[in-house]
PDB file of C-alpha atoms in Angstrom:
ATOM      1  CA  MET A 251       0.572   8.935  10.889  1.00 48.00           C
ATOM      2  CA  PRO A 252       0.100   9.608  14.529  1.00 49.00           C
ATOM      3  CA  SER A 253       2.488   8.871  16.918  1.00 45.00           C
ATOM      4  CA  HIS A 254       3.140   5.166  18.780  1.00 43.00           C
ATOM      5  CA  ASP A 255       1.956   7.868  21.705  1.00 51.00           C
ATOM      6  CA  GLN A 256      -0.646   9.313  19.838  1.00 72.00           C
ATOM      7  CA  ARG A 257      -2.479   6.436  18.664  1.00 76.00           C
ATOM      8  CA  VAL A 258      -5.749   4.174  20.481  1.00 74.00           C
ATOM      9  CA  PRO A 259      -4.109   1.579  22.120  1.00 74.00           C
ATOM     10  CA  GLU A 260      -5.639  -1.510  20.049  1.00 71.00           C
ATOM     11  CA  TYR A 261      -2.946   0.638  16.560  1.00 72.00           C
ATOM     12  CA  GLN A 262      -0.070   0.480  19.093  1.00 77.00           C
ATOM     13  CA  ARG A 263       2.781  -1.497  18.563  1.00 81.00           C
ATOM     14  CA  THR A 264       3.685  -3.766  20.694  1.00 87.00           C
ATOM     15  CA  ASP A 265       7.808  -3.662  22.276  1.00 92.00           C
ATOM     16  CA  GLU A 266       7.743  -7.691  22.149  1.00 95.00           C
ATOM     17  CA  LEU A 267       6.805  -8.257  17.926  1.00 94.00           C
ATOM     18  CA  GLU A 268       9.359  -4.824  17.273  1.00 95.00           C
ATOM     19  CA  SER A 269      12.111  -7.038  19.403  1.00 96.00           C
ATOM     20  CA  LEU A 270      11.620 -10.265  18.258  1.00 97.00           C
ATOM     21  CA  LEU A 271      11.527  -8.729  14.437  1.00 96.00           C
ATOM     22  CA  LYS A 272      14.992  -6.905  15.177  1.00 97.00           C
ATOM     23  CA  PHE A 273      15.605  -9.926  16.438  1.00 97.00           C
ATOM     24  CA  PHE A 274      15.429 -12.319  13.005  1.00 97.00           C
ATOM     25  CA  GLU A 275      16.033  -8.678  10.898  1.00 97.00           C
ATOM     26  CA  ALA A 276      19.445  -8.926  12.065  1.00 97.00           C
ATOM     27  CA  ARG A 277      20.202 -12.529  11.749  1.00 97.00           C
ATOM     28  CA  LEU A 278      18.054 -13.112   8.429  1.00 98.00           C
ATOM     29  CA  GLY A 279      18.319  -9.793   6.765  1.00 97.00           C
ATOM     30  CA  PRO A 280      22.401 -11.439   6.002  1.00 98.00           C
ATOM     31  CA  VAL A 281      21.307 -13.921   4.920  1.00 98.00           C
ATOM     32  CA  GLU A 282      19.200 -12.209   1.934  1.00 98.00           C
ATOM     33  CA  GLN A 283      21.185 -10.483   0.871  1.00 97.00           C
ATOM     34  CA  ARG A 284      23.349 -13.190   0.338  1.00 97.00           C
ATOM     35  CA  GLU A 285      20.977 -15.367  -1.844  1.00 97.00           C
ATOM     36  CA  ILE A 286      19.672 -12.659  -3.797  1.00 97.00           C
ATOM     37  CA  ALA A 287      23.236 -11.203  -5.151  1.00 96.00           C
ATOM     38  CA  GLU A 288      23.249 -14.037  -8.245  1.00 94.00           C
ATOM     39  CA  LEU A 289      20.189 -14.999  -8.174  1.00 97.00           C
ATOM     40  CA  PRO A 290      18.507 -14.817 -11.612  1.00 97.00           C
ATOM     41  CA  LEU A 291      15.294 -12.187 -11.421  1.00 96.00           C
ATOM     42  CA  CYS A 292      12.328 -13.293 -13.614  1.00 93.00           C
ATOM     43  CA  ASP A 293      10.611  -9.849 -14.764  1.00 93.00           C
ATOM     44  CA  GLU A 294       7.552 -10.283 -14.489  1.00 95.00           C
ATOM     45  CA  PRO A 295       5.238  -7.077 -14.435  1.00 96.00           C
ATOM     46  CA  ILE A 296       5.169  -4.866 -11.072  1.00 98.00           C
ATOM     47  CA  ILE A 297       1.662  -2.790 -10.703  1.00 98.00           C
ATOM     48  CA  TYR A 298       1.928   0.176  -7.761  1.00 98.00           C
ATOM     49  CA  ILE A 299      -1.579   0.848  -6.321  1.00 98.00           C
ATOM     50  CA  MET A 300      -1.788   4.399  -6.279  1.00 98.00           C
ATOM     51  CA  GLY A 301      -3.910   6.795  -3.941  1.00 98.00           C
ATOM     52  CA  CYS A 302      -4.471   8.862  -1.011  1.00 98.00           C
ATOM     53  CA  ALA A 303      -5.414   7.446   2.244  1.00 97.00           C
ATOM     54  CA  ARG A 304      -9.153   5.833   2.705  1.00 96.00           C
ATOM     55  CA  SER A 305     -10.032   6.272  -0.697  1.00 97.00           C
ATOM     56  CA  GLY A 306     -10.567   2.575  -1.902  1.00 97.00           C
ATOM     57  CA  THR A 307      -7.015   1.582  -2.456  1.00 98.00           C
ATOM     58  CA  THR A 308      -7.302  -1.223   0.157  1.00 97.00           C
ATOM     59  CA  LEU A 309     -10.535  -3.018  -1.460  1.00 97.00           C
ATOM     60  CA  VAL A 310      -9.062  -2.514  -4.879  1.00 98.00           C
ATOM     61  CA  TYR A 311      -5.921  -4.574  -3.585  1.00 97.00           C
ATOM     62  CA  GLN A 312      -7.368  -7.438  -1.797  1.00 96.00           C
ATOM     63  CA  TYR A 313      -9.190  -7.682  -5.470  1.00 96.00           C
ATOM     64  CA  LEU A 314      -6.478  -7.968  -7.546  1.00 96.00           C
ATOM     65  CA  ALA A 315      -4.908  -9.588  -4.697  1.00 94.00           C
ATOM     66  CA  GLN A 316      -7.869 -12.156  -4.329  1.00 93.00           C
ATOM     67  CA  SER A 317      -7.706 -13.338  -8.864  1.00 93.00           C
ATOM     68  CA  GLY A 318      -4.859 -15.068  -7.950  1.00 91.00           C
ATOM     69  CA  LEU A 319      -2.738 -13.135 -11.019  1.00 93.00           C
ATOM     70  CA  PHE A 320      -0.655 -11.545  -8.342  1.00 95.00           C
ATOM     71  CA  ALA A 321       1.947 -12.126  -6.615  1.00 96.00           C
ATOM     72  CA  TYR A 322       1.394  -9.750  -3.040  1.00 97.00           C
ATOM     73  CA  PRO A 323       3.142  -8.554  -0.019  1.00 97.00           C
ATOM     74  CA  SER A 324       0.852 -11.035   2.604  1.00 96.00           C
ATOM     75  CA  ASN A 325       0.243 -10.523   6.765  1.00 95.00           C
ATOM     76  CA  PHE A 326       2.875 -13.040   7.117  1.00 95.00           C
ATOM     77  CA  LEU A 327       5.444 -11.932   4.929  1.00 97.00           C
ATOM     78  CA  SER A 328       5.476  -8.638   5.991  1.00 97.00           C
ATOM     79  CA  ARG A 329       7.238 -10.630   8.846  1.00 97.00           C
ATOM     80  CA  PHE A 330       9.958 -10.759   7.193  1.00 98.00           C
ATOM     81  CA  TYR A 331       9.958  -7.174   5.366  1.00 98.00           C
ATOM     82  CA  TYR A 332      14.004  -7.570   5.742  1.00 98.00           C
ATOM     83  CA  ALA A 333      13.808 -10.691   4.308  1.00 98.00           C
ATOM     84  CA  PRO A 334      10.858 -10.887   1.875  1.00 98.00           C
ATOM     85  CA  TYR A 335      12.220 -13.738  -0.570  1.00 98.00           C
ATOM     86  CA  LEU A 336      13.437 -16.458   2.370  1.00 98.00           C
ATOM     87  CA  GLY A 337       9.668 -14.593   3.934  1.00 98.00           C
ATOM     88  CA  ALA A 338       8.299 -15.867  -0.067  1.00 98.00           C
ATOM     89  CA  GLN A 339       9.954 -19.454   0.055  1.00 98.00           C
ATOM     90  CA  LEU A 340       8.753 -20.045   3.477  1.00 97.00           C
ATOM     91  CA  GLN A 341       5.185 -19.138   2.959  1.00 95.00           C
ATOM     92  CA  LYS A 342       5.488 -21.430  -0.019  1.00 95.00           C
ATOM     93  CA  MET A 343       7.280 -24.329   1.954  1.00 94.00           C
ATOM     94  CA  LEU A 344       4.446 -23.235   4.726  1.00 92.00           C
ATOM     95  CA  TYR A 345       1.118 -22.718   3.145  1.00 91.00           C
ATOM     96  CA  ASP A 346       1.590 -23.268  -0.598  1.00 89.00           C
ATOM     97  CA  CYS A 347       2.921 -26.798   0.213  1.00 88.00           C
ATOM     98  CA  ASP A 348      -0.264 -27.403   3.230  1.00 85.00           C
ATOM     99  CA  PHE A 349      -1.701 -29.760   1.224  1.00 82.00           C
ATOM    100  CA  ARG A 350      -3.334 -31.850   3.921  1.00 81.00           C
ATOM    101  CA  ASP A 351      -4.184 -28.408   5.377  1.00 81.00           C
ATOM    102  CA  GLU A 352      -2.000 -29.495   8.577  1.00 79.00           C
ATOM    103  CA  ILE A 353      -1.511 -25.721   9.510  1.00 79.00           C
ATOM    104  CA  GLY A 354      -4.588 -24.091   7.976  1.00 73.00           C
ATOM    105  CA  GLY A 355      -6.089 -20.765   8.659  1.00 65.00           C
ATOM    106  CA  ALA A 356      -4.276 -19.347   6.598  1.00 68.00           C
ATOM    107  CA  VAL A 357      -6.825 -16.086   5.151  1.00 66.00           C
ATOM    108  CA  GLY A 358      -8.969 -14.028   7.155  1.00 62.00           C
ATOM    109  CA  ALA A 359     -12.127 -12.917   5.372  1.00 62.00           C
ATOM    110  CA  ALA A 360     -11.686 -11.946   1.854  1.00 76.00           C
ATOM    111  CA  PHE A 361     -13.023  -8.039   1.352  1.00 86.00           C
ATOM    112  CA  GLU A 362     -12.802  -7.015   5.075  1.00 86.00           C
ATOM    113  CA  SER A 363     -10.697  -4.591   6.498  1.00 88.00           C
ATOM    114  CA  GLN A 364     -10.045  -2.228   9.273  1.00 85.00           C
ATOM    115  CA  LEU A 365      -7.813   0.930   8.616  1.00 81.00           C
ATOM    116  CA  GLY A 366      -5.700  -1.003   5.608  1.00 81.00           C
ATOM    117  CA  LYS A 367      -5.604  -3.355   8.409  1.00 86.00           C
ATOM    118  CA  THR A 368      -6.890  -6.826   6.862  1.00 90.00           C
ATOM    119  CA  ARG A 369      -6.647 -10.750   9.061  1.00 88.00           C
ATOM    120  CA  GLY A 370      -4.865 -14.010   8.087  1.00 90.00           C
ATOM    121  CA  ALA A 371      -1.710 -14.975   7.662  1.00 92.00           C
ATOM    122  CA  LEU A 372      -1.749 -15.194   3.428  1.00 93.00           C
ATOM    123  CA  SER A 373      -4.379 -11.180   3.101  1.00 93.00           C
ATOM    124  CA  PRO A 374      -2.228  -8.349   1.273  1.00 95.00           C
ATOM    125  CA  HIS A 375      -0.492  -6.009   3.774  1.00 96.00           C
ATOM    126  CA  GLU A 376       0.793  -2.947   3.657  1.00 96.00           C
ATOM    127  CA  PHE A 377       4.514  -3.695   4.072  1.00 97.00           C
ATOM    128  CA  TRP A 378       5.851  -0.193   4.344  1.00 96.00           C
ATOM    129  CA  TYR A 379       7.788  -1.764   7.494  1.00 96.00           C
ATOM    130  CA  PHE A 380       9.620  -2.892   3.880  1.00 98.00           C
ATOM    131  CA  TRP A 381       8.989   0.551   2.273  1.00 97.00           C
ATOM    132  CA  ARG A 382      11.157   2.557   5.085  1.00 96.00           C
ATOM    133  CA  ARG A 383      14.261   0.866   5.239  1.00 97.00           C
ATOM    134  CA  PHE A 384      14.432   2.283   2.186  1.00 97.00           C
ATOM    135  CA  PHE A 385      12.865   5.650   2.246  1.00 95.00           C
ATOM    136  CA  GLN A 386      12.403   7.665   6.044  1.00 90.00           C
ATOM    137  CA  PHE A 387      10.415  10.161   5.119  1.00 89.00           C
ATOM    138  CA  GLY A 388      10.906  13.206   7.622  1.00 85.00           C
ATOM    139  CA  GLU A 389       7.680  14.903   9.506  1.00 86.00           C
ATOM    140  CA  ALA A 390       6.531  15.506   5.012  1.00 85.00           C
ATOM    141  CA  GLN A 391       5.938  13.234   2.917  1.00 91.00           C
ATOM    142  CA  GLN A 392       8.353  14.262  -0.186  1.00 93.00           C
ATOM    143  CA  PHE A 393      12.144  14.089  -0.588  1.00 93.00           C
ATOM    144  CA  SER A 394      14.467  17.132  -2.273  1.00 91.00           C
ATOM    145  CA  ASP A 395      15.812  15.253  -5.394  1.00 90.00           C
ATOM    146  CA  ALA A 396      19.494  14.985  -3.569  1.00 92.00           C
ATOM    147  CA  GLU A 397      17.361  12.874  -0.503  1.00 92.00           C
ATOM    148  CA  LEU A 398      15.631  10.921  -3.690  1.00 93.00           C
ATOM    149  CA  ALA A 399      19.129  10.412  -5.391  1.00 90.00           C
ATOM    150  CA  ALA A 400      20.579   8.920  -1.906  1.00 92.00           C
ATOM    151  CA  SER A 401      18.187   6.241  -1.549  1.00 95.00           C
ATOM    152  CA  ASP A 402      18.947   2.573  -2.864  1.00 96.00           C
ATOM    153  CA  GLY A 403      16.216   2.655  -4.770  1.00 97.00           C
ATOM    154  CA  GLN A 404      17.869  -0.680  -6.736  1.00 97.00           C
ATOM    155  CA  THR A 405      18.199  -2.272  -3.816  1.00 97.00           C
ATOM    156  CA  PHE A 406      14.704  -1.820  -2.650  1.00 98.00           C
ATOM    157  CA  ILE A 407      13.965  -2.731  -7.338  1.00 98.00           C
ATOM    158  CA  ARG A 408      15.911  -5.940  -6.737  1.00 98.00           C
ATOM    159  CA  GLU A 409      14.251  -7.235  -3.550  1.00 98.00           C
ATOM    160  CA  LEU A 410      10.854  -6.550  -5.332  1.00 98.00           C
ATOM    161  CA  ARG A 411      11.792  -8.357  -8.146  1.00 98.00           C
ATOM    162  CA  ALA A 412      13.544 -11.491  -5.819  1.00 98.00           C
ATOM    163  CA  LEU A 413      10.007 -12.216  -4.076  1.00 97.00           C
ATOM    164  CA  GLN A 414       8.258 -12.242  -7.122  1.00 96.00           C
ATOM    165  CA  THR A 415      10.479 -14.693  -8.725  1.00 97.00           C
ATOM    166  CA  ALA A 416       9.720 -17.025  -5.767  1.00 98.00           C
ATOM    167  CA  PHE A 417       6.337 -16.677  -6.985  1.00 97.00           C
ATOM    168  CA  ALA A 418       6.581 -16.344 -10.810  1.00 96.00           C
ATOM    169  CA  LYS A 419       3.783 -14.133 -10.632  1.00 94.00           C
ATOM    170  CA  PRO A 420       3.366 -10.251 -11.485  1.00 95.00           C
ATOM    171  CA  LEU A 421       3.930  -8.825  -8.064  1.00 97.00           C
ATOM    172  CA  VAL A 422       0.979  -5.917  -6.742  1.00 98.00           C
ATOM    173  CA  LEU A 423       1.132  -3.924  -3.927  1.00 98.00           C
ATOM    174  CA  LYS A 424       0.873  -0.746  -2.388  1.00 98.00           C
ATOM    175  CA  GLY A 425       2.591   2.544  -3.365  1.00 98.00           C
ATOM    176  CA  MET A 426       0.825   5.359  -1.717  1.00 97.00           C
ATOM    177  CA  ILE A 427       4.258   5.728   0.304  1.00 96.00           C
ATOM    178  CA  LEU A 428       5.358   7.669  -2.890  1.00 97.00           C
ATOM    179  CA  ASN A 429       2.521   8.700  -4.370  1.00 98.00           C
ATOM    180  CA  TRP A 430       4.600  12.105  -4.395  1.00 97.00           C
ATOM    181  CA  HIS A 431       7.251  10.280  -6.333  1.00 97.00           C
ATOM    182  CA  ILE A 432       5.627   8.468  -8.942  1.00 98.00           C
ATOM    183  CA  PRO A 433       8.196   9.284 -11.464  1.00 98.00           C
ATOM    184  CA  TYR A 434      11.113   8.322  -9.534  1.00 97.00           C
ATOM    185  CA  LEU A 435       9.164   5.578  -8.943  1.00 98.00           C
ATOM    186  CA  ALA A 436       8.456   3.982 -12.599  1.00 98.00           C
ATOM    187  CA  HIS A 437      12.088   4.772 -13.708  1.00 97.00           C
ATOM    188  CA  LEU A 438      13.957   1.990 -11.451  1.00 97.00           C
ATOM    189  CA  PHE A 439      11.820  -0.431 -13.214  1.00 97.00           C
ATOM    190  CA  ALA A 440      10.767  -0.307 -16.858  1.00 97.00           C
ATOM    191  CA  ASN A 441       8.071  -3.317 -16.614  1.00 97.00           C
ATOM    192  CA  SER A 442       6.135  -1.548 -13.852  1.00 97.00           C
ATOM    193  CA  TYR A 443       2.233   0.062 -13.718  1.00 97.00           C
ATOM    194  CA  PHE A 444       0.533   2.208 -11.788  1.00 98.00           C
ATOM    195  CA  VAL A 445      -2.887   1.846 -10.734  1.00 98.00           C
ATOM    196  CA  ILE A 446      -4.087   5.757  -9.835  1.00 98.00           C
ATOM    197  CA  VAL A 447      -7.297   5.128  -7.193  1.00 98.00           C
ATOM    198  CA  GLN A 448      -9.596   7.946  -6.631  1.00 98.00           C
ATOM    199  CA  ARG A 449     -12.652   8.270  -4.802  1.00 97.00           C
ATOM    200  CA  ASP A 450     -15.477  11.813  -4.138  1.00 94.00           C
ATOM    201  CA  VAL A 451     -13.808  14.058  -2.195  1.00 94.00           C
ATOM    202  CA  ALA A 452     -16.387  14.535   0.224  1.00 93.00           C
ATOM    203  CA  ASP A 453     -16.421  10.988   0.692  1.00 93.00           C
ATOM    204  CA  ASN A 454     -13.204  10.472   0.976  1.00 95.00           C
ATOM    205  CA  ALA A 455     -12.466  13.604   3.992  1.00 94.00           C
ATOM    206  CA  GLN A 456     -15.332  12.479   5.734  1.00 93.00           C
ATOM    207  CA  SER A 457     -13.296   8.765   5.989  1.00 93.00           C
ATOM    208  CA  LEU A 458      -9.884  10.833   6.656  1.00 95.00           C
ATOM    209  CA  LEU A 459     -11.963  12.614   9.234  1.00 94.00           C
ATOM    210  CA  ALA A 460     -13.847   9.523  11.336  1.00 92.00           C
ATOM    211  CA  ALA A 461     -10.247   7.610  10.699  1.00 94.00           C
ATOM    212  CA  ARG A 462      -9.007   9.805  13.092  1.00 94.00           C
ATOM    213  CA  ARG A 463     -11.073   8.938  15.534  1.00 92.00           C
ATOM    214  CA  GLU A 464     -10.803   5.097  15.470  1.00 93.00           C
ATOM    215  CA  PHE A 465      -6.484   5.497  15.261  1.00 89.00           C
ATOM    216  CA  SER A 466      -6.131   8.098  17.845  1.00 92.00           C
ATOM    217  CA  GLY A 467      -9.354   8.906  19.156  1.00 92.00           C
ATOM    218  CA  SER A 468      -9.059  12.534  18.635  1.00 91.00           C
ATOM    219  CA  ASP A 469     -10.424  15.024  15.150  1.00 91.00           C
ATOM    220  CA  THR A 470      -6.996  17.086  15.645  1.00 93.00           C
ATOM    221  CA  ALA A 471      -4.934  13.959  15.392  1.00 93.00           C
ATOM    222  CA  TRP A 472      -3.632  14.284  11.492  1.00 95.00           C
ATOM    223  CA  TYR A 473      -3.976  10.580  10.229  1.00 94.00           C
ATOM    224  CA  SER A 474      -1.293   8.990   6.910  1.00 94.00           C
ATOM    225  CA  PHE A 475       0.824  11.093   4.926  1.00 95.00           C
ATOM    226  CA  LYS A 476       1.504  14.602   4.971  1.00 95.00           C
ATOM    227  CA  PRO A 477       1.594  16.175   2.158  1.00 96.00           C
ATOM    228  CA  PRO A 478       3.825  18.791   1.371  1.00 95.00           C
ATOM    229  CA  GLY A 479       2.910  22.564   3.092  1.00 95.00           C
ATOM    230  CA  TYR A 480       0.359  20.637   5.358  1.00 96.00           C
ATOM    231  CA  GLU A 481       1.648  22.410   8.954  1.00 95.00           C
ATOM    232  CA  GLN A 482       0.014  25.773   6.379  1.00 94.00           C
ATOM    233  CA  VAL A 483      -3.658  24.100   7.602  1.00 95.00           C
ATOM    234  CA  LEU A 484      -2.950  23.019  10.869  1.00 96.00           C
ATOM    235  CA  SER A 485      -5.062  25.972  12.069  1.00 96.00           C
ATOM    236  CA  LEU A 486      -8.066  25.190   9.963  1.00 95.00           C
ATOM    237  CA  ALA A 487     -10.752  22.954  11.768  1.00 94.00           C
ATOM    238  CA  PRO A 488     -10.407  18.706  11.287  1.00 95.00           C
ATOM    239  CA  PRO A 489     -13.087  18.691   8.341  1.00 94.00           C
ATOM    240  CA  GLN A 490     -11.215  21.588   6.094  1.00 96.00           C
ATOM    241  CA  GLN A 491      -7.447  19.700   7.107  1.00 96.00           C
ATOM    242  CA  THR A 492      -9.233  16.428   5.581  1.00 96.00           C
ATOM    243  CA  ALA A 493     -10.123  17.876   2.559  1.00 95.00           C
ATOM    244  CA  TRP A 494      -7.071  19.631   1.852  1.00 97.00           C
ATOM    245  CA  GLN A 495      -4.969  16.365   2.497  1.00 97.00           C
ATOM    246  CA  VAL A 496      -7.243  14.941  -0.137  1.00 97.00           C
ATOM    247  CA  LEU A 497      -7.084  18.114  -3.004  1.00 97.00           C
ATOM    248  CA  ALA A 498      -4.127  17.710  -2.120  1.00 97.00           C
ATOM    249  CA  THR A 499      -2.491  13.413  -2.110  1.00 98.00           C
ATOM    250  CA  ASN A 500      -4.650  13.746  -5.674  1.00 98.00           C
ATOM    251  CA  ALA A 501      -2.711  16.505  -7.100  1.00 97.00           C
ATOM    252  CA  ALA A 502       0.225  15.416  -6.691  1.00 98.00           C
ATOM    253  CA  ILE A 503      -0.515  11.532  -7.404  1.00 98.00           C
ATOM    254  CA  GLN A 504      -1.738  13.305 -11.469  1.00 98.00           C
ATOM    255  CA  GLN A 505       1.057  15.568 -11.731  1.00 98.00           C
ATOM    256  CA  GLY A 506       3.390  12.174 -11.278  1.00 98.00           C
ATOM    257  CA  ALA A 507       1.637  10.171 -13.400  1.00 98.00           C
ATOM    258  CA  ALA A 508       1.370  12.984 -16.298  1.00 98.00           C
ATOM    259  CA  ALA A 509       4.926  12.557 -16.375  1.00 98.00           C
ATOM    260  CA  ILE A 510       5.555   9.050 -17.101  1.00 98.00           C
ATOM    261  CA  PRO A 511       4.098   7.129 -20.212  1.00 97.00           C
ATOM    262  CA  GLN A 512       0.404   6.854 -19.838  1.00 97.00           C
ATOM    263  CA  GLU A 513       0.521   3.246 -21.410  1.00 96.00           C
ATOM    264  CA  ARG A 514       2.021   2.118 -17.645  1.00 97.00           C
ATOM    265  CA  VAL A 515      -1.021   3.930 -15.809  1.00 98.00           C
ATOM    266  CA  VAL A 516      -4.904   2.932 -15.155  1.00 98.00           C
ATOM    267  CA  HIS A 517      -6.742   5.123 -13.544  1.00 98.00           C
ATOM    268  CA  VAL A 518      -9.776   4.565 -11.748  1.00 98.00           C
ATOM    269  CA  SER A 519     -12.043   6.231  -9.317  1.00 98.00           C
ATOM    270  CA  TYR A 520     -13.435   4.068  -6.308  1.00 98.00           C
ATOM    271  CA  GLU A 521     -16.857   4.241  -7.160  1.00 97.00           C
ATOM    272  CA  GLN A 522     -16.354   2.964 -10.720  1.00 97.00           C
ATOM    273  CA  PHE A 523     -15.223   0.258  -9.138  1.00 98.00           C
ATOM    274  CA  CYS A 524     -16.794  -0.991  -6.789  1.00 97.00           C
ATOM    275  CA  THR A 525     -19.920  -1.523  -9.930  1.00 97.00           C
ATOM    276  CA  ALA A 526     -17.832  -3.134 -12.089  1.00 97.00           C
ATOM    277  CA  PRO A 527     -14.800  -5.132 -10.674  1.00 97.00           C
ATOM    278  CA  GLY A 528     -13.605  -7.325 -13.070  1.00 95.00           C
ATOM    279  CA  SER A 529     -13.643  -4.475 -15.734  1.00 96.00           C
ATOM    280  CA  LEU A 530      -9.995  -3.333 -14.101  1.00 96.00           C
ATOM    281  CA  LEU A 531      -8.633  -6.761 -14.330  1.00 95.00           C
ATOM    282  CA  GLN A 532      -9.534  -7.132 -16.944  1.00 94.00           C
ATOM    283  CA  GLU A 533      -6.931  -3.831 -18.195  1.00 95.00           C
ATOM    284  CA  ILE A 534      -4.489  -4.800 -15.956  1.00 95.00           C
ATOM    285  CA  SER A 535      -4.489  -8.031 -17.043  1.00 93.00           C
ATOM    286  CA  GLY A 536      -3.924  -6.523 -20.477  1.00 92.00           C
ATOM    287  CA  ARG A 537      -1.810  -4.107 -20.166  1.00 90.00           C
ATOM    288  CA  CYS A 538       0.806  -6.823 -18.584  1.00 86.00           C
ATOM    289  CA  GLN A 539      -0.539  -9.180 -21.461  1.00 85.00           C
ATOM    290  CA  ARG A 540      -1.016 -12.320 -18.997  1.00 84.00           C
ATOM    291  CA  PRO A 541      -4.290 -13.960 -19.177  1.00 83.00           C
ATOM    292  CA  LEU A 542      -6.828 -14.540 -16.084  1.00 78.00           C
ATOM    293  CA  SER A 543      -6.400 -16.984 -13.540  1.00 73.00           C
ATOM    294  CA  ALA A 544      -9.718 -19.744 -12.870  1.00 63.00           C
ATOM    295  CA  ASN A 545      -9.661 -17.742 -10.068  1.00 71.00           C
ATOM    296  CA  ALA A 546     -10.901 -14.342 -11.399  1.00 76.00           C
ATOM    297  CA  GLY A 547     -14.233 -16.517 -12.403  1.00 71.00           C
ATOM    298  CA  ASP A 548     -15.268 -16.477  -7.897  1.00 86.00           C
ATOM    299  CA  LEU A 549     -14.249 -12.822  -7.394  1.00 93.00           C
ATOM    300  CA  PRO A 550     -17.556 -10.443  -6.828  1.00 94.00           C
ATOM    301  CA  SER A 551     -19.361  -8.846 -10.006  1.00 95.00           C
ATOM    302  CA  SER A 552     -20.098  -5.276  -7.097  1.00 96.00           C
ATOM    303  CA  PHE A 553     -19.394  -4.057  -3.839  1.00 96.00           C
ATOM    304  CA  GLU A 554     -21.399  -1.096  -1.960  1.00 93.00           C
ATOM    305  CA  VAL A 555     -20.444   2.256  -2.082  1.00 94.00           C
ATOM    306  CA  ARG A 556     -19.622   3.066   1.335  1.00 87.00           C
ATOM    307  CA  GLN A 557     -20.460   6.749   1.406  1.00 82.00           C
ATOM    308  CA  ARG A 558     -21.102   8.986   4.732  1.00 72.00           C
ATOM    309  CA  SER A 559     -23.537  11.381   5.777  1.00 71.00           C
ATOM    310  CA  ASP A 560     -22.038  13.316   9.231  1.00 73.00           C
ATOM    311  CA  GLY A 561     -23.700  16.954   9.041  1.00 77.00           C
ATOM    312  CA  HIS A 562     -20.842  18.727   8.196  1.00 84.00           C
ATOM    313  CA  ASP A 563     -21.065  21.130   5.087  1.00 89.00           C
ATOM    314  CA  TRP A 564     -18.387  19.596   2.417  1.00 88.00           C
ATOM    315  CA  PRO A 565     -19.198  21.191  -0.412  1.00 89.00           C
ATOM    316  CA  GLN A 566     -18.535  24.192   1.559  1.00 92.00           C
ATOM    317  CA  ILE A 567     -16.024  22.847   2.447  1.00 91.00           C
ATOM    318  CA  ILE A 568     -14.215  21.923   0.197  1.00 91.00           C
ATOM    319  CA  ARG A 569     -14.160  25.273  -2.086  1.00 92.00           C
ATOM    320  CA  ALA A 570     -12.716  27.129   1.363  1.00 89.00           C
ATOM    321  CA  VAL A 571      -9.709  24.729   0.850  1.00 92.00           C
ATOM    322  CA  GLN A 572      -9.444  24.426  -2.900  1.00 88.00           C
ATOM    323  CA  PRO A 573      -6.448  26.203  -4.080  1.00 74.00           C
TER     324      PRO A 573
END
């Protein structure tokens, strides 16, 4: 992602919020660890959504969250990245038990987002602050074996399982921050599954190029996670960079997904999902052996497939950077 200074004002962090987050992290973080130390953890599945940025992962995430089948990190819970179990209990008290609608206003538009960001306290959140407590990358999004071994994966997975224990449901969340380490993530918890989302490469690359402009105001500022070797393409034109980014990310995801038992992997294209989103929900519920909830009948039967046409010769650009 671009640095804080490279972001347009709309996407810059606010010092007041960052200060408040640190204030509560210092006070509630230790309480969280005491609370979950002896907590009996449920054995519900964890579903990670993997894919390149701008491939449709947010729409898939929103749809699964809206189904009622899963717990998920909400915008409210994102403020408790240092204490997700306590945050979950607070969320239940404030929103699940808001029987007279005294608080209200919890959910924004169900299937709208802006560069992965949603609106409404109970809308799904990417939860990257939580992930970065355990996985602190350098410039590129890949660890050495030694760095991965030094990561506190056991506390990471225990906190996720404590979060889902609070809701007594399977947990779904984005896992793209570890696109390059799917086997490691799979090893942490046997009852985990991976939804691999891919999009037409040209449409994905165009969307990444547009995201650069929206997020930082420039074609040249990198957007989202950097694959290993990204330095080698920085001299190329921005469209070639984003096409390479999609190809390199997809290749890493496919390689990682191929290295784990295939019964734990669900592949879906963005275009396929938009045409029949219910098929994905049925497949996941079948894999997890969980019946669909009553909410599933209220979900959209399809979505518009968003395609771009920005004047670039994308087939030629893709061929130029393809390995």
